[in-house]
Amino acid sequence: MSVPSQSIKSGVPASNVPVLLTTSLSSYAIPAGPYMLPTDWRRTHLSTLVNKLINTSSTSQDDTSSSSSTTNASIPFDFIVDGQLLRTSLQDYIQSNGLTNESTLNIEYIRSTLPPTYVAAFEHDDWVASVDASKQGLFLTSSYDGSVRIFSSSDSKSAIHTFSSLKSSSANASLVDARWVPSRVVDLEQDQRASHSIVTAGMDGVVRMWKATLPESSQASSSFKPTAKRLWNGEFHSHPVSSLDVSNSPNSERSYLISSGWEGALAFWDATRSNQQGDGEEDDDGDEDDDQDDDEDDDDDGSDQEGGDRRRKRRKVKNGKRKKGSNPSKVKKPVLTMWHSSPPSSLLPSSTVPGANARVSRAIFEKIQGSSQDSKTPSQHHSGADRAWSAGWDGGVKGWDLESGGSNFASKTSDKVILCLDQMAPLSASSAPILVTGHMDRSVAIWDMRTDVSTIANHLTNVHKGPVSCIRSHPTSGYIFSTSSYDGSVKLWDTRSTKQSLFSLVGRGATKGEEEGEKEKVLCLDWSSDGQIIVSGGEDKAITVHRGSGIGRSD
Amino acid sequence: MPPRAAKASSSSNPPSSFSSSSSSSSTQVKRKRNHVKPAETALLSQQPKGAFATKTAKGKARDASTRPAQKDALELIPESSVEGIQAPDDDDEEEEKSQGERNGGEEDGEEEEDQEEFPEIDTTQSDQEDEEENVDGGQDGDQDVEEEEEEEQDDDDDDDQDIMAELQDEEDGDEEGYNSSDIDNWDSEAEDERAEAFAARDDASDTSIEQELNRMVKRATEKPDESDRKTNLLGIDQRLAARAVADDKNPDGSSKGIFKRSEITGEMKRVYPEIEADYDSDSSTEDAPNRVGNVPMEWYDDLPHIGYDIDGRKIMRPAKGDELDRFLETVDGDGNAWYSAEDKLMGKDTKLTDEELDIIRRLQRAEIPDGEYDPYEPTIEWFTGKGMEMVTPLTGRPEPKRRFVPSKWEHKKIMKIVRAIRQGRIVPRAPNTSKPQFFNIWSDADQERADHPMHMPAPKLPLPGHAESYNPPAEYLFNEEETKEWKEAEPEDRKTNFLPAKYSALRLVPGYQNFVQERFERCLDLYLAPRMRRKRLDLTDPESLIPKLPSPRELRPFPTTTGLIYRHPSEVRVRCLSIDPKGNWLVTGAEDGKVRMWDLAIGRCTATWDINEGIAKSERGPVYGIEWCPNKNYSLFAATTSGRVTLVAPPQCSTTSVTATSTPSFIYATSAYQPAVDSNAAETATTGNKAPVKWTRPTESERKQGVAIHISLHNNSGTPKQISWHSKGDYFSTVCPEATGGSSSVLIHQVTKHRSQAPFKKASKGSSVQKIVFHPTKPHIFVATQRYVRVYDLTAQSLVKTLITGLKWISSIDVHPGGDNIIIGSYDKRLAWFDIDLSNRPYKTMRYHSKAIRSVSYHKSYPLFVSTSDDGTAQVFHGTVYNDFSKNPLIVPLKVLRGHEIRQALGVLDSKWHPNQPWLFTAGADGQVRLWTP
């Protein structure tokens, strides 16, 4: 075992400890067996050792040049011992955990990621309520001043496009969420220029669908005036909307929305624009009366089995809309409504009296493993519209089967006030959904929502110094998620090593207030679709972009 | 002979039991003894001590009576003295006695016969007796005593040391002077005994009688050999027994004299021998021929004689030489002059005998004058020592009653002791509390003092430490700085009153100059300083004093940390806050007169209203109170500033309507509005001046922001400081503590009818109303004045209860959602919990804040309450109210929340709970509102 020992301080009599090195990364497997390693080794030594081993094993196995790139570049690894990243020397770890040199250490190594670095900040006029970075090179933000801003990653000075949700200066103008809607869903009209669909949700309880035309990145911004056109208003929520999610199944031509409101209701919307939009009959979810009469809009999406069901529902919706087609107003009603918390006794759609702790903090579509037809991005996941998850202030996490008319198929509760929710990217197609939630009491929980798992949640307490405002899972890796907090910090986590965070991102305003509680709250957070860029925004009236490399890379 | 027959008959009587006869005899003896007593004592006086066993003839009468006792004595004594010879002696004695008794029995009748029986044995005696008989023959028997004496003498003369004869004599004399019946009885009994004894002996052997007789004869004829005898016939040791005396002498040694016929009178007389003056005899009278007696001889100085002899003849003064002769005598004489002394009585010098000289010499040497006397002669134990023990009663008196009756006084004394033991005043076998020989003068314990309640031991001085040592370790010595500091400091400020110094030897240590001063001060301390005795609790387990409260861990959730901070611009003081009933919005009222509405979850200020709009700048005031309407159907809050109450329906809370004036809350608040003039007129018309209140419509710009209505109070009604909504959301009340109008200090406003009224017609006496709270369920209202809380029934218009708080100035009040408990905070730092059903006094008064309490608040659903204070803390408590009426509320302190800064002596000014989360909101003077979360 040729180990570079020049960095080890000679003269210090280092005792050896048996170490078992394992990994889940098949391409970086090394011969198994315990290695006797000096106890004063640190992460870098171990990383060097693993690299050497990989090189020797790969060269011995096959001399083909397929892995030449990996052999040349040494790959940094991180080492997890007992759910904890090794940040000290082995000796210190052994001592702090009360172990002896005789005990064998089981160390799992993962690819190390460099901490993301600060890239840029994009100024806003008011607090940033949400950010969506799923579109390459564009950041969509909503702000409490009621404006939607679209930033190009290349230009940090000003937004490409800014439009206000409300023309009138109503007091309820604040926007809570703004999301990209897959553009193909919106029927592209004559203008083939870059046209984007955006859905917003605001404190007025209205979900709005917009069409925005943006200049191509190559075009000069001066010559082109971006526009935004409101397609429809979705009016259901009697209280402010707390979150919005968009399904982006690549197989479906249609896109769906789910929104959650403070009153405890979830609303399931069809994002598809249609000319005839009705305002009534939103309760056609469970009906089986009219079906199969209208196939005009149906595309063939028979690749999945549930396509038939979904089709039927869509038909239903269309029927409803068509019935009320006489009303030309652009008001839309949700396809489905669900009450996350027990609804008040007088179940009126316009009921203004919610139950206690009613607020749903977030509702999301379930992420499913992407179909592997596209080999380039095999690990790209998408949000299907079949099932949804919601979490609220009552501490409950619920799963909704939208296919079967919004029945609640899973439910777990805790005594925490859940402020945010996300689902980890599925590790495999068949893996059970794993949810992560952030709480008011500064903790994060990891939920295994299989019904036969008795443990409610794995709580990570005191992950932040303030309430966890937002939590987002990595788009590709099934282990990494990030949290933001009111204490102004953003942290990256690995579910395999939950005792400490991978990184803590220091934002732009970190130097502003060092004092505890003085930091400006981070309210929103998002990953770029490739999982290398983290965008966060909040009280500092800006979004901050951090770029990392190799985050969540599994190969 | 009849007596004999009687005796025989008596003897022939079947013998009664021995015990009965003896007892009867003893009683008789007793009687007799009393009878004879004078004689007995007389005899005793004559007899030599200890010789009572020797019976003289004189003791005849006595002997008869003392016989049984004597017999006992006789039987008892020899046992210890001589054993070998005893048995035969006893037998003999018995024999003799029996004989004597037999004789005595006969004697009663005929003395003659009695006498006649013995002369055969003792011839010499018989002669005399005969002679006596002859002499006395003619005399009458009534001269008993004389006769006895004579007989006695005769006996003595004739006895010839034969004690047996004496005994017989005694026995002879026994019977004299007694009733014949007595003697009969006695005799018969004795006879029986003897007969029995004799019979028993008969049984033993047939020859015993023969032998007995032989022995008697032998003894009577032969002189007993006394040489080797140590006991006399009676078995008494001869040393003890009276010595045998000569014939012509009485046992006491005196001569009997010779009984002979007088030559002169011809009568019989007793002639005693001449007494030879012996050493023992008193010769003083015989020697002196001069019989003048003990008179001063000077009387005879002038006379030729010096006195008279026994015959009355003058004794002439002997010739005496002059001084020269005397001198010559001493020089030339035979030397006797040196050994002579003048006999004053005889008037001549007498030569002193050698004995006299010896006495003089001995006197000079302070010795015992008698040269013969041996002071160290060996002790002869006459009556004591081994074998000399005698058991004799000192007196024959009967046992006094006190000997055998328990003494009452002793009983009393004993009972006294018993009682003392029972009460523990006397501890039997108490450990001996002897004083220690040496006292430990270094012991911690002070000298034991009298155990009385007022005793207070003097405070102890600390023991000297290392620093006081003459040779302390180096670290105790002062360095230069410390020495300088010590010297510069005032004596009162010094830590020690001396400078530690090091000496190599104790003898080098100088005298301590402050010694006297210190002693003096110590004395003053002891003497002048008042001391107090503290009752110390004797606690084995101090933990037991702590009430058993559940651990705060078990009472989760409760707020512990700051979750959010709602910062107000320029750190303006936040006076009040309120959370909307749905728990989404927070409104705060600040010192700058602005009301801000915050998104509770993210801490963003969404709206601001200046409720002082339209008021002149000089009259603008801070937002004193703010409160959401508790009706969940409406989003409406009321805020007060100086002279005005404003109702605001924030448009942000409503989603359905486009404009601020069309929200349901706004419509609800303004629906009853009538044109200003009319309403004003109607107001004054209906309510007169009681409620000087005007409901006015705000300006359009205000209305667009959601300001629904202004309620203006007239100037004299003061500033409404507090708002309290009724739970239904229709009524709310305002309190103006400084109201001058009195009645208008409390006003109740009705939103739906835009009416105001003053429920209390009269102003409360003395103190102004501080706070008002509505009962959550009943139509009651709690009115807190400075010191009291009064509960009024609004429908019955009556006072229900007055709660005596015991607080000096009530600052805040809140009602438990159940309605039966209230908490009251006061500016004097105390918090009082009232159980209204229990008492009108506080169930518990707690004082834990270091400064005035500003607000108290119950949580609506969790068993939590909080108090905030000017010390910058909010203290969270767990307060469970049980449905069971017998259980008192459980109050557990949970957490002290610190975070607010104190600005201008103001800390946390207001606090409210989230309606359905265990979240606490506190408003501080530092321009922050904090959200505290678990």
PDB file of N, CA, C and O in Angstrom, chain B residues 748-784:
ATOM      1  N   ILE B 748     -68.632  51.343  26.624  1.00  0.00           N
ATOM      2  CA  ILE B 748     -68.858  50.117  25.861  1.00  0.00           C
ATOM      3  C   ILE B 748     -69.443  50.527  24.520  1.00  0.00           C
ATOM      4  O   ILE B 748     -70.443  51.260  24.455  1.00  0.00           O
ATOM      5  N   HIS B 749     -68.792  50.066  23.471  1.00  0.00           N
ATOM      6  CA  HIS B 749     -69.197  50.443  22.123  1.00  0.00           C
ATOM      7  C   HIS B 749     -69.761  49.229  21.430  1.00  0.00           C
ATOM      8  O   HIS B 749     -69.256  48.118  21.600  1.00  0.00           O
ATOM      9  N   GLN B 750     -70.761  49.477  20.641  1.00  0.00           N
ATOM     10  CA  GLN B 750     -71.365  48.390  19.878  1.00  0.00           C
ATOM     11  C   GLN B 750     -71.094  48.659  18.418  1.00  0.00           C
ATOM     12  O   GLN B 750     -71.479  49.701  17.869  1.00  0.00           O
ATOM     13  N   VAL B 751     -70.444  47.705  17.782  1.00  0.00           N
ATOM     14  CA  VAL B 751     -70.013  47.925  16.405  1.00  0.00           C
ATOM     15  C   VAL B 751     -71.197  47.917  15.468  1.00  0.00           C
ATOM     16  O   VAL B 751     -71.319  48.768  14.580  1.00  0.00           O
ATOM     17  N   THR B 752     -72.085  46.976  15.682  1.00  0.00           N
ATOM     18  CA  THR B 752     -73.157  46.830  14.703  1.00  0.00           C
ATOM     19  C   THR B 752     -74.157  47.970  14.760  1.00  0.00           C
ATOM     20  O   THR B 752     -74.873  48.212  13.789  1.00  0.00           O
ATOM     21  N   LYS B 753     -74.228  48.653  15.863  1.00  0.00           N
ATOM     22  CA  LYS B 753     -75.206  49.732  15.953  1.00  0.00           C
ATOM     23  C   LYS B 753     -74.553  51.094  16.080  1.00  0.00           C
ATOM     24  O   LYS B 753     -75.263  52.107  16.152  1.00  0.00           O
ATOM     25  N   HIS B 754     -73.242  51.094  16.139  1.00  0.00           N
ATOM     26  CA  HIS B 754     -72.505  52.352  16.273  1.00  0.00           C
ATOM     27  C   HIS B 754     -73.009  53.149  17.458  1.00  0.00           C
ATOM     28  O   HIS B 754     -73.329  54.328  17.365  1.00  0.00           O
ATOM     29  N   ARG B 755     -73.083  52.460  18.550  1.00  0.00           N
ATOM     30  CA  ARG B 755     -73.555  53.133  19.743  1.00  0.00           C
ATOM     31  C   ARG B 755     -72.536  52.940  20.852  1.00  0.00           C
ATOM     32  O   ARG B 755     -71.832  51.925  20.910  1.00  0.00           O
ATOM     33  N   SER B 756     -72.493  53.903  21.717  1.00  0.00           N
ATOM     34  CA  SER B 756     -71.590  53.796  22.858  1.00  0.00           C
ATOM     35  C   SER B 756     -72.379  54.086  24.115  1.00  0.00           C
ATOM     36  O   SER B 756     -73.319  54.891  24.092  1.00  0.00           O
ATOM     37  N   GLN B 757     -72.002  53.497  25.159  1.00  0.00           N
ATOM     38  CA  GLN B 757     -72.674  53.791  26.427  1.00  0.00           C
ATOM     39  C   GLN B 757     -71.678  53.644  27.569  1.00  0.00           C
ATOM     40  O   GLN B 757     -70.669  52.955  27.455  1.00  0.00           O
ATOM     41  N   ALA B 758     -72.040  54.331  28.620  1.00  0.00           N
ATOM     42  CA  ALA B 758     -71.213  54.249  29.820  1.00  0.00           C
ATOM     43  C   ALA B 758     -71.967  53.410  30.833  1.00  0.00           C
ATOM     44  O   ALA B 758     -72.998  53.825  31.339  1.00  0.00           O
ATOM     45  N   PRO B 759     -71.499  52.254  31.099  1.00  0.00           N
ATOM     46  CA  PRO B 759     -72.275  51.374  31.972  1.00  0.00           C
ATOM     47  C   PRO B 759     -72.278  51.809  33.423  1.00  0.00           C
ATOM     48  O   PRO B 759     -73.204  51.485  34.161  1.00  0.00           O
ATOM     49  N   PHE B 760     -71.274  52.529  33.810  1.00  0.00           N
ATOM     50  CA  PHE B 760     -71.216  52.902  35.229  1.00  0.00           C
ATOM     51  C   PHE B 760     -71.598  54.355  35.365  1.00  0.00           C
ATOM     52  O   PHE B 760     -70.940  55.235  34.791  1.00  0.00           O
ATOM     53  N   LYS B 761     -72.637  54.574  36.122  1.00  0.00           N
ATOM     54  CA  LYS B 761     -73.136  55.935  36.216  1.00  0.00           C
ATOM     55  C   LYS B 761     -72.236  56.773  37.094  1.00  0.00           C
ATOM     56  O   LYS B 761     -71.937  57.922  36.809  1.00  0.00           O
ATOM     57  N   LYS B 762     -71.804  56.149  38.140  1.00  0.00           N
ATOM     58  CA  LYS B 762     -70.950  56.914  39.047  1.00  0.00           C
ATOM     59  C   LYS B 762     -69.498  56.524  38.835  1.00  0.00           C
ATOM     60  O   LYS B 762     -69.188  55.378  38.496  1.00  0.00           O
ATOM     61  N   ALA B 763     -68.731  57.474  39.086  1.00  0.00           N
ATOM     62  CA  ALA B 763     -67.308  57.155  38.989  1.00  0.00           C
ATOM     63  C   ALA B 763     -66.920  56.282  40.181  1.00  0.00           C
ATOM     64  O   ALA B 763     -67.486  56.405  41.274  1.00  0.00           O
ATOM     65  N   SER B 764     -65.991  55.433  39.961  1.00  0.00           N
ATOM     66  CA  SER B 764     -65.535  54.594  41.070  1.00  0.00           C
ATOM     67  C   SER B 764     -64.802  55.467  42.077  1.00  0.00           C
ATOM     68  O   SER B 764     -64.073  56.381  41.719  1.00  0.00           O
ATOM     69  N   LYS B 765     -65.029  55.147  43.293  1.00  0.00           N
ATOM     70  CA  LYS B 765     -64.509  56.024  44.348  1.00  0.00           C
ATOM     71  C   LYS B 765     -62.985  55.905  44.424  1.00  0.00           C
ATOM     72  O   LYS B 765     -62.444  54.815  44.444  1.00  0.00           O
ATOM     73  N   GLY B 766     -62.421  57.021  44.513  1.00  0.00           N
ATOM     74  CA  GLY B 766     -60.989  57.020  44.848  1.00  0.00           C
ATOM     75  C   GLY B 766     -60.075  56.663  43.704  1.00  0.00           C
ATOM     76  O   GLY B 766     -59.293  57.469  43.258  1.00  0.00           O
ATOM     77  N   SER B 767     -60.210  55.480  43.216  1.00  0.00           N
ATOM     78  CA  SER B 767     -59.236  55.031  42.244  1.00  0.00           C
ATOM     79  C   SER B 767     -59.906  54.850  40.895  1.00  0.00           C
ATOM     80  O   SER B 767     -61.085  54.513  40.806  1.00  0.00           O
ATOM     81  N   SER B 768     -59.138  55.065  39.898  1.00  0.00           N
ATOM     82  CA  SER B 768     -59.669  54.982  38.556  1.00  0.00           C
ATOM     83  C   SER B 768     -59.591  53.553  38.050  1.00  0.00           C
ATOM     84  O   SER B 768     -58.825  52.730  38.551  1.00  0.00           O
ATOM     85  N   VAL B 769     -60.390  53.330  37.048  1.00  0.00           N
ATOM     86  CA  VAL B 769     -60.404  51.999  36.446  1.00  0.00           C
ATOM     87  C   VAL B 769     -59.135  51.822  35.633  1.00  0.00           C
ATOM     88  O   VAL B 769     -58.736  52.702  34.872  1.00  0.00           O
ATOM     89  N   GLN B 770     -58.491  50.697  35.826  1.00  0.00           N
ATOM     90  CA  GLN B 770     -57.258  50.432  35.097  1.00  0.00           C
ATOM     91  C   GLN B 770     -57.510  49.576  33.861  1.00  0.00           C
ATOM     92  O   GLN B 770     -57.098  49.916  32.764  1.00  0.00           O
ATOM     93  N   LYS B 771     -58.160  48.479  34.065  1.00  0.00           N
ATOM     94  CA  LYS B 771     -58.353  47.552  32.953  1.00  0.00           C
ATOM     95  C   LYS B 771     -59.754  46.961  33.046  1.00  0.00           C
ATOM     96  O   LYS B 771     -60.370  46.922  34.125  1.00  0.00           O
ATOM     97  N   ILE B 772     -60.174  46.480  31.914  1.00  0.00           N
ATOM     98  CA  ILE B 772     -61.482  45.835  31.856  1.00  0.00           C
ATOM     99  C   ILE B 772     -61.336  44.575  31.022  1.00  0.00           C
ATOM    100  O   ILE B 772     -60.651  44.576  29.997  1.00  0.00           O
ATOM    101  N   VAL B 773     -61.944  43.525  31.477  1.00  0.00           N
ATOM    102  CA  VAL B 773     -61.973  42.301  30.678  1.00  0.00           C
ATOM    103  C   VAL B 773     -63.387  41.766  30.707  1.00  0.00           C
ATOM    104  O   VAL B 773     -64.065  41.835  31.736  1.00  0.00           O
ATOM    105  N   PHE B 774     -63.789  41.226  29.572  1.00  0.00           N
ATOM    106  CA  PHE B 774     -65.082  40.555  29.521  1.00  0.00           C
ATOM    107  C   PHE B 774     -64.905  39.109  29.905  1.00  0.00           C
ATOM    108  O   PHE B 774     -63.889  38.470  29.578  1.00  0.00           O
ATOM    109  N   HIS B 775     -65.878  38.605  30.568  1.00  0.00           N
ATOM    110  CA  HIS B 775     -65.899  37.175  30.855  1.00  0.00           C
ATOM    111  C   HIS B 775     -66.084  36.439  29.546  1.00  0.00           C
ATOM    112  O   HIS B 775     -66.883  36.849  28.698  1.00  0.00           O
ATOM    113  N   PRO B 776     -65.373  35.351  29.332  1.00  0.00           N
ATOM    114  CA  PRO B 776     -65.455  34.695  28.015  1.00  0.00           C
ATOM    115  C   PRO B 776     -66.813  34.084  27.716  1.00  0.00           C
ATOM    116  O   PRO B 776     -67.191  34.004  26.557  1.00  0.00           O
ATOM    117  N   THR B 777     -67.516  33.663  28.731  1.00  0.00           N
ATOM    118  CA  THR B 777     -68.802  33.019  28.440  1.00  0.00           C
ATOM    119  C   THR B 777     -69.972  33.762  29.077  1.00  0.00           C
ATOM    120  O   THR B 777     -71.008  33.942  28.438  1.00  0.00           O
ATOM    121  N   LYS B 778     -69.830  34.181  30.271  1.00  0.00           N
ATOM    122  CA  LYS B 778     -70.966  34.799  30.952  1.00  0.00           C
ATOM    123  C   LYS B 778     -71.037  36.283  30.641  1.00  0.00           C
ATOM    124  O   LYS B 778     -70.029  36.884  30.234  1.00  0.00           O
ATOM    125  N   PRO B 779     -72.180  36.903  30.843  1.00  0.00           N
ATOM    126  CA  PRO B 779     -72.272  38.357  30.616  1.00  0.00           C
ATOM    127  C   PRO B 779     -71.692  39.130  31.797  1.00  0.00           C
ATOM    128  O   PRO B 779     -72.361  39.964  32.401  1.00  0.00           O
ATOM    129  N   HIS B 780     -70.493  38.813  32.133  1.00  0.00           N
ATOM    130  CA  HIS B 780     -69.844  39.477  33.255  1.00  0.00           C
ATOM    131  C   HIS B 780     -68.708  40.327  32.727  1.00  0.00           C
ATOM    132  O   HIS B 780     -68.159  40.079  31.661  1.00  0.00           O
ATOM    133  N   ILE B 781     -68.368  41.299  33.524  1.00  0.00           N
ATOM    134  CA  ILE B 781     -67.234  42.126  33.163  1.00  0.00           C
ATOM    135  C   ILE B 781     -66.375  42.313  34.399  1.00  0.00           C
ATOM    136  O   ILE B 781     -66.880  42.463  35.520  1.00  0.00           O
ATOM    137  N   PHE B 782     -65.083  42.199  34.208  1.00  0.00           N
ATOM    138  CA  PHE B 782     -64.132  42.392  35.301  1.00  0.00           C
ATOM    139  C   PHE B 782     -63.570  43.792  35.186  1.00  0.00           C
ATOM    140  O   PHE B 782     -62.987  44.148  34.153  1.00  0.00           O
ATOM    141  N   VAL B 783     -63.757  44.561  36.220  1.00  0.00           N
ATOM    142  CA  VAL B 783     -63.261  45.925  36.223  1.00  0.00           C
ATOM    143  C   VAL B 783     -62.158  46.015  37.267  1.00  0.00           C
ATOM    144  O   VAL B 783     -62.399  45.811  38.456  1.00  0.00           O
ATOM    145  N   ALA B 784     -60.969  46.277  36.794  1.00  0.00           N
ATOM    146  CA  ALA B 784     -59.831  46.350  37.708  1.00  0.00           C
ATOM    147  C   ALA B 784     -59.568  47.807  38.027  1.00  0.00           C
ATOM    148  O   ALA B 784     -59.270  48.607  37.133  1.00  0.00           O
TER     149      ALA B 784
END
